Short mmCIF file of C-alpha atoms and ligand atoms in Angstrom, two decimals:
data_model
loop_
_atom_site.label_atom_id
_atom_site.label_comp_id
_atom_site.label_asym_id
_atom_site.label_seq_id
_atom_site.Cartn_x
_atom_site.Cartn_y
_atom_site.Cartn_z
CA SER A 784 -34.49 9.99 11.04
CA SER A 785 -32.28 10.46 14.28
CA PRO A 786 -31.54 13.60 15.92
CA ALA A 787 -28.54 15.91 14.81
CA SER A 788 -26.57 14.71 17.98
CA SER A 789 -26.39 10.89 17.02
CA TYR A 790 -23.93 9.65 14.45
CA ASP A 791 -22.06 6.45 13.72
CA CYS A 792 -18.86 8.17 12.69
CA SER A 793 -17.24 11.73 12.68
CA PHE A 794 -14.88 13.19 10.43
CA LYS A 795 -12.82 16.16 10.36
CA ILE A 796 -12.31 18.09 7.18
CA LEU A 797 -9.94 21.14 6.66
CA LEU A 798 -10.06 23.76 4.07
CA ILE A 799 -6.69 25.34 3.10
CA GLY A 800 -5.52 28.04 1.12
CA ASP A 801 -4.74 31.98 0.81
CA SER A 802 -7.11 34.25 1.81
CA ALA A 803 -10.01 35.29 -1.04
CA VAL A 804 -9.43 32.14 -2.97
CA GLY A 805 -13.09 31.36 -1.93
CA LYS A 806 -12.66 28.66 0.89
CA SER A 807 -15.68 30.20 2.85
CA SER A 808 -17.86 30.44 -0.17
CA LEU A 809 -17.38 26.72 -1.06
CA LEU A 810 -17.92 25.76 2.43
CA VAL A 811 -21.39 27.36 2.39
CA SER A 812 -22.15 26.00 -0.93
CA PHE A 813 -21.14 22.42 0.25
CA VAL A 814 -22.89 22.68 3.49
CA SER A 815 -26.07 24.19 1.78
CA ALA A 816 -26.10 22.09 -1.08
CA SER A 817 -29.12 19.50 -1.19
CA HIS A 818 -27.13 16.22 -0.52
CA ILE A 819 -27.92 12.75 0.54
CA ASP A 820 -29.16 13.44 4.02
CA ASP A 821 -29.18 17.16 4.40
CA GLU A 822 -29.51 18.13 7.86
CA ILE A 823 -27.60 21.22 8.96
CA ALA A 824 -26.85 21.93 12.63
CA PRO A 825 -26.74 25.36 13.92
CA THR A 826 -23.02 26.89 13.42
CA ILE A 827 -21.38 26.56 16.80
CA GLY A 828 -18.46 28.97 16.15
CA VAL A 829 -17.23 31.06 12.69
CA ASP A 830 -14.63 28.93 11.83
CA PHE A 831 -16.38 25.42 10.93
CA LYS A 832 -19.65 24.08 9.74
CA ILE A 833 -21.27 20.92 10.49
CA LYS A 834 -22.76 18.64 7.86
CA PHE A 835 -24.23 15.19 8.33
CA LEU A 836 -24.65 12.63 5.56
CA THR A 837 -25.77 8.97 5.31
CA VAL A 838 -23.39 6.75 3.35
CA ASN A 839 -23.88 2.67 3.44
CA GLY A 840 -26.31 3.33 6.05
CA LYS A 841 -24.10 4.72 8.59
CA LYS A 842 -24.67 8.33 9.63
CA LEU A 843 -21.34 10.54 9.18
CA LYS A 844 -20.73 13.56 11.04
CA LEU A 845 -18.55 16.39 9.23
CA THR A 846 -16.73 19.12 10.84
CA ILE A 847 -15.41 21.32 8.11
CA TRP A 848 -13.07 23.70 9.46
CA ASP A 849 -12.08 27.02 7.33
CA THR A 850 -8.63 28.38 8.01
CA ALA A 851 -10.09 32.02 7.64
CA GLY A 852 -6.83 33.56 6.62
CA GLN A 853 -3.60 32.40 6.61
CA GLU A 854 -2.17 35.11 9.28
CA ARG A 855 -4.60 33.76 11.93
CA PHE A 856 -4.03 29.91 10.92
CA ARG A 857 -0.35 29.93 11.27
CA GLY A 858 -0.31 30.43 14.86
CA ILE A 859 -2.64 27.30 15.27
CA THR A 860 -1.28 24.62 12.98
CA SER A 861 -0.77 21.42 15.04
CA SER A 862 -4.17 21.52 16.71
CA TYR A 863 -5.77 22.48 13.55
CA TYR A 864 -4.09 19.37 11.76
CA ARG A 865 -4.62 17.04 15.04
CA GLY A 866 -7.07 14.39 13.83
CA ALA A 867 -7.97 15.91 10.51
CA HIS A 868 -9.55 13.06 8.01
CA GLY A 869 -9.55 15.31 4.99
CA ILE A 870 -7.77 18.15 3.67
CA ILE A 871 -9.04 20.37 1.02
CA LEU A 872 -6.49 22.52 -0.65
CA VAL A 873 -8.05 25.87 -2.65
CA TYR A 874 -6.54 28.09 -4.97
CA ASP A 875 -8.14 30.72 -7.25
CA VAL A 876 -7.44 29.90 -10.91
CA THR A 877 -7.12 33.53 -11.90
CA LYS A 878 -4.52 34.23 -9.01
CA ARG A 879 -1.55 32.36 -9.89
CA GLU A 880 0.20 33.24 -6.34
CA SER A 881 -2.29 31.42 -4.77
CA PHE A 882 -1.47 28.25 -6.61
CA THR A 883 2.30 28.53 -6.02
CA ASN A 884 1.63 29.20 -2.47
CA LEU A 885 0.10 26.03 -2.41
CA ALA A 886 3.42 24.26 -3.21
CA ASP A 887 5.56 26.55 -1.41
CA VAL A 888 3.70 27.18 1.65
CA TRP A 889 0.89 25.03 2.40
CA ALA A 890 2.10 21.69 1.12
CA LYS A 891 5.04 22.20 3.14
CA GLU A 892 2.93 22.77 6.56
CA ILE A 893 0.90 20.08 5.62
CA GLU A 894 3.83 17.72 5.58
CA LEU A 895 5.00 19.12 8.88
CA HIS A 896 1.89 19.07 10.74
CA SER A 897 -0.60 16.34 9.37
CA THR A 898 0.20 13.13 11.61
CA ASN A 899 -2.57 11.28 9.85
CA LYS A 900 -0.78 9.58 7.09
CA GLU A 901 -4.23 8.10 6.02
CA CYS A 902 -5.34 11.83 5.55
CA ILE A 903 -7.38 12.31 2.21
CA LYS A 904 -6.35 15.30 0.23
CA MET A 905 -8.09 17.01 -2.39
CA LEU A 906 -6.87 19.90 -4.44
CA VAL A 907 -9.80 22.51 -5.81
CA GLY A 908 -8.98 25.29 -8.51
CA ASN A 909 -11.72 27.65 -7.60
CA LYS A 910 -13.62 30.37 -9.66
CA VAL A 911 -13.67 28.67 -13.11
CA ASP A 912 -16.40 30.95 -14.06
CA LYS A 913 -13.94 33.82 -14.63
CA ASN A 914 -12.37 31.73 -17.44
CA GLU A 915 -11.33 34.47 -19.39
CA GLU A 916 -8.88 35.90 -16.27
CA ARG A 917 -7.43 32.59 -16.11
CA MET A 918 -3.95 32.20 -15.10
CA VAL A 919 -3.38 28.65 -13.86
CA THR A 920 -4.38 26.22 -16.43
CA ARG A 921 -6.18 22.93 -15.69
CA GLU A 922 -3.19 20.85 -16.66
CA GLU A 923 -1.00 22.58 -14.20
CA GLY A 924 -3.47 21.83 -11.46
CA LEU A 925 -3.58 18.51 -12.39
CA ALA A 926 0.37 18.13 -12.24
CA PHE A 927 0.50 19.54 -8.88
CA ALA A 928 -2.20 17.30 -7.27
CA GLN A 929 -0.83 14.26 -9.07
CA GLU A 930 2.48 14.92 -7.59
CA SER A 931 1.60 15.88 -3.85
CA GLY A 932 -1.06 12.78 -3.92
CA CYS A 933 -4.56 14.65 -4.12
CA LEU A 934 -7.39 14.33 -5.89
CA PHE A 935 -8.31 17.13 -8.03
CA LEU A 936 -11.36 19.15 -9.37
CA GLU A 937 -11.96 22.67 -10.72
CA SER A 938 -15.24 24.23 -9.02
CA SER A 939 -16.99 27.67 -9.09
CA ALA A 940 -18.80 28.72 -5.84
CA LYS A 941 -20.53 31.24 -7.89
CA THR A 942 -22.06 28.92 -10.25
CA ARG A 943 -21.95 26.02 -8.17
CA GLU A 944 -19.89 24.10 -10.97
CA ASN A 945 -18.55 20.83 -9.18
CA ILE A 946 -19.92 21.79 -6.04
CA LEU A 947 -21.27 18.76 -5.49
CA GLU A 948 -18.03 16.69 -6.41
CA VAL A 949 -16.79 17.70 -3.20
CA PRO A 950 -18.46 15.10 -1.24
CA SER A 951 -16.46 12.26 -3.33
CA LEU A 952 -13.42 13.01 -1.09
CA LEU A 953 -15.54 11.91 1.71
CA GLU A 954 -17.19 8.84 0.15
CA GLU A 955 -13.83 7.72 -0.26
CA GLY A 956 -13.08 8.36 3.11
CA SER A 957 -15.98 6.77 4.27
CA SER A 958 -14.33 3.24 3.49
CA VAL A 959 -13.16 3.17 6.73
CA VAL A 960 -16.75 3.14 8.07
CA LYS A 961 -17.64 -0.45 7.82
P1 GDP B 849 -11.69 32.95 1.38
O1 GDP B 849 -11.13 34.20 1.92
O2 GDP B 849 -10.65 31.87 0.85
O3 GDP B 849 -12.80 32.16 2.47
O4 GDP B 849 -12.76 33.65 0.25
P2 GDP B 849 -14.21 34.00 0.05
O5 GDP B 849 -15.00 32.65 0.47
O6 GDP B 849 -14.77 35.12 1.17
O7 GDP B 849 -13.99 34.62 -1.29
C1 GDP B 849 -13.46 35.67 -1.36
C2 GDP B 849 -14.31 36.75 -2.75
O8 GDP B 849 -14.23 35.84 -3.78
C3 GDP B 849 -15.71 36.87 -2.30
O9 GDP B 849 -15.87 38.10 -2.70
C4 GDP B 849 -16.30 36.06 -3.21
O10 GDP B 849 -17.89 36.14 -3.47
C5 GDP B 849 -15.64 35.75 -4.16
N1 GDP B 849 -15.71 34.29 -4.64
C6 GDP B 849 -15.54 33.05 -4.08
N2 GDP B 849 -15.51 31.79 -4.90
C7 GDP B 849 -16.05 32.47 -6.34
C8 GDP B 849 -16.15 31.93 -7.31
O11 GDP B 849 -16.24 30.37 -7.55
N3 GDP B 849 -16.10 32.57 -8.43
C9 GDP B 849 -16.30 33.89 -8.34
N4 GDP B 849 -16.31 34.66 -9.46
N5 GDP B 849 -16.23 34.77 -7.25
C10 GDP B 849 -15.87 33.87 -5.94
#
């Protein structure tokens, strides 16, 4: 296999959403999940992780950026969004505000700053393992995803439910790699 430094195509993926919805946990679960060609490069910064996977014989380099809380993120919006191929919007199904904030705050930010109209968006309702505390129904999540042109899934970083579905976003994006 080729060294970690060589790849055919590079993707920039952003994780967006309120603090404590589980972005970092999803990032860790996703990057450490056994997937196609799991080759984890050392973490270069605290705010992003790199994953390599092979799709259609091409080696893809994924750089996944975590917003690390909205307060800090708000100051660096344009550069954060620049060149992004995929945006993962995360809310906590047990915190209604984290869901309404996606529509009220984050969707507007994306509209303002995301210059790549081809950017693939995915809405993720996290913490479904806490189903008895659920405040946002699956139907509401799905409706918002459809309205805003996002793929949709519900996940749990704790039980790892649907974690391996997250790369479907990237496989769809990989259609640009011919
Ligand atoms: P971030 O601020 O969005 O990056 O959120 P974190 O990943 O730091 O998670 C915030 C808290 O929620 C931590 O205590 C996590 O352990 C917890 N957490 C994250 N994902 C899940 C999940 O799917 N289920 C449960 N029960 N807890 C979770």
